[in-house]
mmCIF file of C-alpha atoms in Angstrom:
data_model
loop_
_atom_site.group_PDB
_atom_site.id
_atom_site.type_symbol
_atom_site.label_atom_id
_atom_site.label_comp_id
_atom_site.label_asym_id
_atom_site.label_seq_id
_atom_site.Cartn_x
_atom_site.Cartn_y
_atom_site.Cartn_z
ATOM 1 C CA UNK A 1 0.000 0.000 0.000
ATOM 2 C CA UNK A 2 1.384 3.372 -1.042
ATOM 3 C CA UNK A 3 1.029 6.281 1.358
ATOM 4 C CA UNK A 4 2.406 9.809 1.335
ATOM 5 C CA UNK A 5 2.335 12.500 3.990
ATOM 6 C CA UNK A 6 3.283 16.147 3.770
ATOM 7 C CA UNK A 7 4.925 18.024 6.611
ATOM 8 C CA UNK A 8 6.188 21.531 7.173
ATOM 9 C CA UNK A 9 5.245 24.865 8.709
ATOM 10 C CA UNK A 10 1.616 25.902 8.816
ATOM 11 C CA UNK A 11 2.481 29.603 8.877
ATOM 12 C CA UNK A 12 5.209 31.487 7.060
ATOM 13 C CA UNK A 13 5.858 35.195 6.745
ATOM 14 C CA UNK A 14 5.998 37.054 3.445
ATOM 15 C CA UNK A 15 9.449 36.876 1.757
ATOM 16 C CA UNK A 16 10.400 33.771 3.753
ATOM 17 C CA UNK A 17 11.324 30.431 2.188
ATOM 18 C CA UNK A 18 8.928 27.510 2.566
ATOM 19 C CA UNK A 19 10.326 24.016 2.972
ATOM 20 C CA UNK A 20 7.926 21.083 2.704
ATOM 21 C CA UNK A 21 8.753 17.414 3.121
ATOM 22 C CA UNK A 22 6.871 14.508 1.597
ATOM 23 C CA UNK A 23 7.515 11.244 3.433
ATOM 24 C CA UNK A 24 6.278 8.163 1.653
ATOM 25 C CA UNK A 25 6.056 4.398 1.996
ATOM 26 C CA UNK A 26 5.086 1.486 -0.204
ATOM 27 C CA UNK A 27 7.397 2.359 -3.079
ATOM 28 C CA UNK A 28 10.994 3.340 -3.744
ATOM 29 C CA UNK A 29 12.249 6.375 -5.621
ATOM 30 C CA UNK A 30 15.028 4.209 -6.965
ATOM 31 C CA UNK A 31 12.536 2.164 -9.008
ATOM 32 C CA UNK A 32 12.597 2.918 -12.717
ATOM 33 C CA UNK A 33 9.868 5.315 -13.838
ATOM 34 C CA UNK A 34 8.653 6.325 -10.397
ATOM 35 C CA UNK A 35 8.248 9.954 -9.412
ATOM 36 C CA UNK A 36 6.807 12.237 -6.733
ATOM 37 C CA UNK A 37 5.051 15.459 -7.578
ATOM 38 C CA UNK A 38 3.795 18.514 -5.699
ATOM 39 C CA UNK A 39 0.460 20.165 -6.360
ATOM 40 C CA UNK A 40 -1.196 23.007 -4.451
ATOM 41 C CA UNK A 41 -4.716 24.323 -4.031
ATOM 42 C CA UNK A 42 -5.551 27.792 -2.681
ATOM 43 C CA UNK A 43 -8.688 27.836 -0.524
ATOM 44 C CA UNK A 44 -11.746 27.459 -2.733
ATOM 45 C CA UNK A 45 -9.682 27.410 -5.910
ATOM 46 C CA UNK A 46 -8.353 24.936 -8.451
ATOM 47 C CA UNK A 47 -5.394 22.601 -8.319
ATOM 48 C CA UNK A 48 -2.048 23.894 -9.577
ATOM 49 C CA UNK A 49 0.857 21.624 -10.469
ATOM 50 C CA UNK A 50 4.203 22.763 -9.049
ATOM 51 C CA UNK A 51 7.017 20.282 -9.554
ATOM 52 C CA UNK A 52 7.952 16.635 -9.981
ATOM 53 C CA UNK A 53 11.091 14.566 -9.454
ATOM 54 C CA UNK A 54 11.712 11.167 -10.980
ATOM 55 C CA UNK A 55 13.738 8.166 -9.874
ATOM 56 C CA UNK A 56 16.672 9.201 -12.071
ATOM 57 C CA UNK A 57 16.716 12.747 -10.621
ATOM 58 C CA UNK A 58 14.941 14.186 -13.677
ATOM 59 C CA UNK A 59 13.201 17.308 -12.351
ATOM 60 C CA UNK A 60 10.286 19.227 -13.857
ATOM 61 C CA UNK A 61 8.926 22.582 -12.727
ATOM 62 C CA UNK A 62 5.942 24.768 -13.397
ATOM 63 C CA UNK A 63 7.186 27.374 -15.884
ATOM 64 C CA UNK A 64 5.482 30.194 -13.975
ATOM 65 C CA UNK A 65 7.110 29.248 -10.639
ATOM 66 C CA UNK A 66 10.363 27.706 -11.791
ATOM 67 C CA UNK A 67 12.546 30.510 -10.479
ATOM 68 C CA UNK A 68 11.188 30.026 -6.958
ATOM 69 C CA UNK A 69 11.069 26.224 -6.701
ATOM 70 C CA UNK A 70 13.593 23.529 -5.919
ATOM 71 C CA UNK A 71 12.716 19.846 -5.601
ATOM 72 C CA UNK A 72 15.089 17.231 -4.210
ATOM 73 C CA UNK A 73 14.902 13.619 -3.084
ATOM 74 C CA UNK A 74 16.500 11.508 -0.392
ATOM 75 C CA UNK A 75 15.996 7.946 -1.539
ATOM 76 C CA UNK A 76 17.389 6.439 1.644
ATOM 77 C CA UNK A 77 14.868 8.336 3.774
ATOM 78 C CA UNK A 78 11.946 7.929 1.357
ATOM 79 C CA UNK A 79 11.495 11.683 1.270
ATOM 80 C CA UNK A 80 11.034 14.425 -1.300
ATOM 81 C CA UNK A 81 11.594 18.042 -0.328
ATOM 82 C CA UNK A 82 10.122 21.103 -2.032
ATOM 83 C CA UNK A 83 11.411 24.581 -1.309
ATOM 84 C CA UNK A 84 9.660 27.731 -2.461
ATOM 85 C CA UNK A 85 11.367 31.065 -2.014
ATOM 86 C CA UNK A 86 9.970 34.553 -1.525
ATOM 87 C CA UNK A 87 6.595 33.472 -0.202
ATOM 88 C CA UNK A 88 3.630 35.787 -0.678
ATOM 89 C CA UNK A 89 0.086 35.748 0.724
ATOM 90 C CA UNK A 90 -1.148 34.485 -2.676
ATOM 91 C CA UNK A 91 0.863 31.309 -2.010
ATOM 92 C CA UNK A 92 -1.517 30.426 0.821
ATOM 93 C CA UNK A 93 -2.772 26.985 -0.124
ATOM 94 C CA UNK A 94 -3.017 23.326 0.731
ATOM 95 C CA UNK A 95 0.083 21.650 -0.605
ATOM 96 C CA UNK A 96 -0.150 18.026 -1.716
ATOM 97 C CA UNK A 97 2.466 15.497 -2.740
ATOM 98 C CA UNK A 98 1.516 12.579 -4.957
ATOM 99 C CA UNK A 99 3.006 9.415 -6.462
ATOM 100 C CA UNK A 100 3.591 9.054 -10.202
ATOM 101 C CA UNK A 101 4.252 5.554 -11.488
ATOM 102 C CA UNK A 102 5.358 6.115 -15.060
ATOM 103 C CA UNK A 103 7.930 8.654 -16.188
ATOM 104 C CA UNK A 104 6.348 10.914 -18.724
ATOM 105 C CA UNK A 105 2.929 11.992 -17.702
ATOM 106 C CA UNK A 106 0.505 9.255 -16.811
ATOM 107 C CA UNK A 107 -0.979 10.755 -13.647
ATOM 108 C CA UNK A 108 -0.801 11.015 -9.879
ATOM 109 C CA UNK A 109 -2.000 8.254 -7.568
ATOM 110 C CA UNK A 110 -2.312 8.273 -4.658
ATOM 111 C CA UNK A 111 -2.072 11.687 -3.028
ATOM 112 C CA UNK A 112 -1.093 12.685 0.459
ATOM 113 C CA UNK A 113 -3.640 14.262 2.778
ATOM 114 C CA UNK A 114 -2.237 17.727 2.123
ATOM 115 C CA UNK A 115 -0.902 20.405 4.426
ATOM 116 C CA UNK A 116 -2.312 23.921 4.677
ATOM 117 C CA UNK A 117 0.288 26.663 4.518
ATOM 118 C CA UNK A 118 -0.759 30.204 5.366
ATOM 119 C CA UNK A 119 1.409 33.141 4.364
ATOM 120 C CA UNK A 120 0.858 36.099 6.646
ATOM 121 C CA UNK A 121 2.830 38.590 8.644
ATOM 122 C CA UNK B 1 0.990 27.857 -19.546
ATOM 123 C CA UNK B 2 -2.735 28.438 -19.040
ATOM 124 C CA UNK B 3 -5.072 26.199 -17.087
ATOM 125 C CA UNK B 4 -7.268 23.840 -19.072
ATOM 126 C CA UNK B 5 -10.846 25.086 -19.390
ATOM 127 C CA UNK B 6 -13.670 23.199 -17.701
ATOM 128 C CA UNK B 7 -17.291 24.209 -17.105
ATOM 129 C CA UNK B 8 -17.738 25.612 -13.620
ATOM 130 C CA UNK B 9 -20.637 23.333 -12.847
ATOM 131 C CA UNK B 10 -22.564 20.373 -14.232
ATOM 132 C CA UNK B 11 -25.630 18.810 -12.689
ATOM 133 C CA UNK B 12 -27.810 15.776 -13.252
ATOM 134 C CA UNK B 13 -30.422 13.616 -11.614
ATOM 135 C CA UNK B 14 -29.650 10.215 -10.133
ATOM 136 C CA UNK B 15 -29.316 7.613 -12.844
ATOM 137 C CA UNK B 16 -28.580 10.122 -15.577
ATOM 138 C CA UNK B 17 -25.324 10.550 -17.455
ATOM 139 C CA UNK B 18 -23.281 13.719 -17.461
ATOM 140 C CA UNK B 19 -20.180 14.766 -19.377
ATOM 141 C CA UNK B 20 -17.494 17.189 -18.260
ATOM 142 C CA UNK B 21 -15.333 18.785 -20.936
ATOM 143 C CA UNK B 22 -11.715 19.826 -20.610
ATOM 144 C CA UNK B 23 -10.401 22.095 -23.334
ATOM 145 C CA UNK B 24 -6.727 22.719 -23.845
ATOM 146 C CA UNK B 25 -4.491 23.458 -26.789
ATOM 147 C CA UNK B 26 -2.420 21.660 -29.375
ATOM 148 C CA UNK B 27 0.506 21.963 -26.945
ATOM 149 C CA UNK B 28 -1.088 19.944 -24.164
ATOM 150 C CA UNK B 29 -4.334 17.969 -24.561
ATOM 151 C CA UNK B 30 -3.973 17.849 -28.331
ATOM 152 C CA UNK B 31 -0.391 16.623 -28.275
ATOM 153 C CA UNK B 32 -0.471 13.844 -25.702
ATOM 154 C CA UNK B 33 -2.776 10.963 -24.815
ATOM 155 C CA UNK B 34 -1.878 11.739 -21.217
ATOM 156 C CA UNK B 35 -5.010 13.282 -19.768
ATOM 157 C CA UNK B 36 -6.014 12.268 -16.263
ATOM 158 C CA UNK B 37 -9.103 13.078 -14.205
ATOM 159 C CA UNK B 38 -9.411 13.544 -10.437
ATOM 160 C CA UNK B 39 -12.385 13.536 -8.092
ATOM 161 C CA UNK B 40 -12.220 15.668 -4.965
ATOM 162 C CA UNK B 41 -14.768 15.630 -2.168
ATOM 163 C CA UNK B 42 -14.849 18.616 0.213
ATOM 164 C CA UNK B 43 -11.902 18.637 2.586
ATOM 165 C CA UNK B 44 -10.354 15.571 0.971
ATOM 166 C CA UNK B 45 -7.373 14.911 -1.248
ATOM 167 C CA UNK B 46 -7.990 14.355 -4.965
ATOM 168 C CA UNK B 47 -8.482 10.795 -6.188
ATOM 169 C CA UNK B 48 -7.402 9.529 -9.606
ATOM 170 C CA UNK B 49 -10.404 8.402 -11.651
ATOM 171 C CA UNK B 50 -9.029 8.180 -15.213
ATOM 172 C CA UNK B 51 -5.516 8.193 -16.645
ATOM 173 C CA UNK B 52 -4.089 8.163 -20.163
ATOM 174 C CA UNK B 53 -7.393 9.569 -21.479
ATOM 175 C CA UNK B 54 -9.564 6.506 -20.905
ATOM 176 C CA UNK B 55 -7.957 4.017 -18.525
ATOM 177 C CA UNK B 56 -9.517 3.334 -15.131
ATOM 178 C CA UNK B 57 -7.394 2.524 -12.090
ATOM 179 C CA UNK B 58 -8.259 -0.586 -10.182
ATOM 180 C CA UNK B 59 -11.209 0.032 -7.888
ATOM 181 C CA UNK B 60 -12.751 2.891 -9.860
ATOM 182 C CA UNK B 61 -16.313 2.241 -10.969
ATOM 183 C CA UNK B 62 -16.879 1.520 -14.657
ATOM 184 C CA UNK B 63 -19.521 4.260 -14.547
ATOM 185 C CA UNK B 64 -16.595 6.623 -15.126
ATOM 186 C CA UNK B 65 -15.182 6.826 -18.632
ATOM 187 C CA UNK B 66 -12.896 9.170 -20.512
ATOM 188 C CA UNK B 67 -12.314 10.187 -24.088
ATOM 189 C CA UNK B 68 -10.536 12.786 -26.185
ATOM 190 C CA UNK B 69 -11.072 14.526 -29.481
ATOM 191 C CA UNK B 70 -8.553 17.042 -30.704
ATOM 192 C CA UNK B 71 -7.798 19.557 -27.965
ATOM 193 C CA UNK B 72 -10.762 18.546 -25.792
ATOM 194 C CA UNK B 73 -10.944 15.682 -23.332
ATOM 195 C CA UNK B 74 -14.133 14.522 -21.660
ATOM 196 C CA UNK B 75 -15.160 12.634 -18.545
ATOM 197 C CA UNK B 76 -18.529 10.904 -18.580
ATOM 198 C CA UNK B 77 -20.258 9.686 -15.455
ATOM 199 C CA UNK B 78 -23.092 7.306 -16.191
ATOM 200 C CA UNK B 79 -25.752 6.174 -13.751
ATOM 201 C CA UNK B 80 -25.137 9.254 -11.629
ATOM 202 C CA UNK B 81 -25.184 8.573 -7.893
ATOM 203 C CA UNK B 82 -25.297 10.849 -4.866
ATOM 204 C CA UNK B 83 -21.723 9.900 -3.977
ATOM 205 C CA UNK B 84 -20.521 11.310 -7.316
ATOM 206 C CA UNK B 85 -21.238 14.843 -6.108
ATOM 207 C CA UNK B 86 -17.776 16.375 -5.915
ATOM 208 C CA UNK B 87 -15.313 18.594 -7.741
ATOM 209 C CA UNK B 88 -13.597 17.120 -10.786
ATOM 210 C CA UNK B 89 -10.300 18.224 -12.319
ATOM 211 C CA UNK B 90 -8.637 17.245 -15.560
ATOM 212 C CA UNK B 91 -4.882 17.295 -15.970
ATOM 213 C CA UNK B 92 -2.723 17.064 -19.042
ATOM 214 C CA UNK B 93 0.935 16.333 -19.508
ATOM 215 C CA UNK B 94 2.661 19.022 -21.575
ATOM 216 C CA UNK B 95 6.273 18.594 -20.615
ATOM 217 C CA UNK B 96 5.292 19.982 -17.275
ATOM 218 C CA UNK B 97 1.693 19.342 -16.222
ATOM 219 C CA UNK B 98 -1.358 21.575 -16.345
ATOM 220 C CA UNK B 99 -4.603 21.170 -14.427
ATOM 221 C CA UNK B 100 -8.068 22.252 -15.396
ATOM 222 C CA UNK B 101 -10.159 24.964 -13.784
ATOM 223 C CA UNK B 102 -12.353 22.404 -12.051
ATOM 224 C CA UNK B 103 -16.023 21.418 -12.334
ATOM 225 C CA UNK B 104 -18.488 21.080 -9.501
ATOM 226 C CA UNK B 105 -20.835 18.171 -10.103
ATOM 227 C CA UNK B 106 -24.201 18.393 -8.375
ATOM 228 C CA UNK B 107 -26.592 15.482 -8.109
ATOM 229 C CA UNK B 108 -30.099 16.917 -8.090
#
């Protein structure tokens, strides 16, 4: 059974850097084709894809947020870390991580429960 | 990269069929057979319902089906049930990924 769980601060101040950790079980990020992605959802709004890292360290970023995002993996710890710099109140959202089983776009399944991050001074 | 366009809301009576459209461009939906659909109940994480345009993950009801024509993908829910009331999002691979604007499905 695959599970993922997001962790990190619930409140960050404007201009600060957000660091989120996705800790997973039931699969390995050293398995060919496997990836972990991050998706966010502002309150009452739509999903927005942020970034994805694959087993071979191939990294993909949202073009509109690429300059602010960094995604890394620690295969030994079964963790993926997303950092987002220069946080703004518009970045207030629930942040989800999700498993991707085929390199190259097939989809995300399952998802973590999500973690709400509020950006406020 | 702009979000894929979905109708804001779709409704139907129990037992009916409804279809949700997802319109993109020749750079995303039109270029790849890599459209997925997600169901999200209030306060819950999204759940994969369809991947690669028309494939159903294990455990997803066969009342859910997907298709694509040109730059538009569609999700059809047949035999609508009360439990299908939720938000639905499409997603397309385009190098990076792009999600749709979301559709609220109401069961009358």
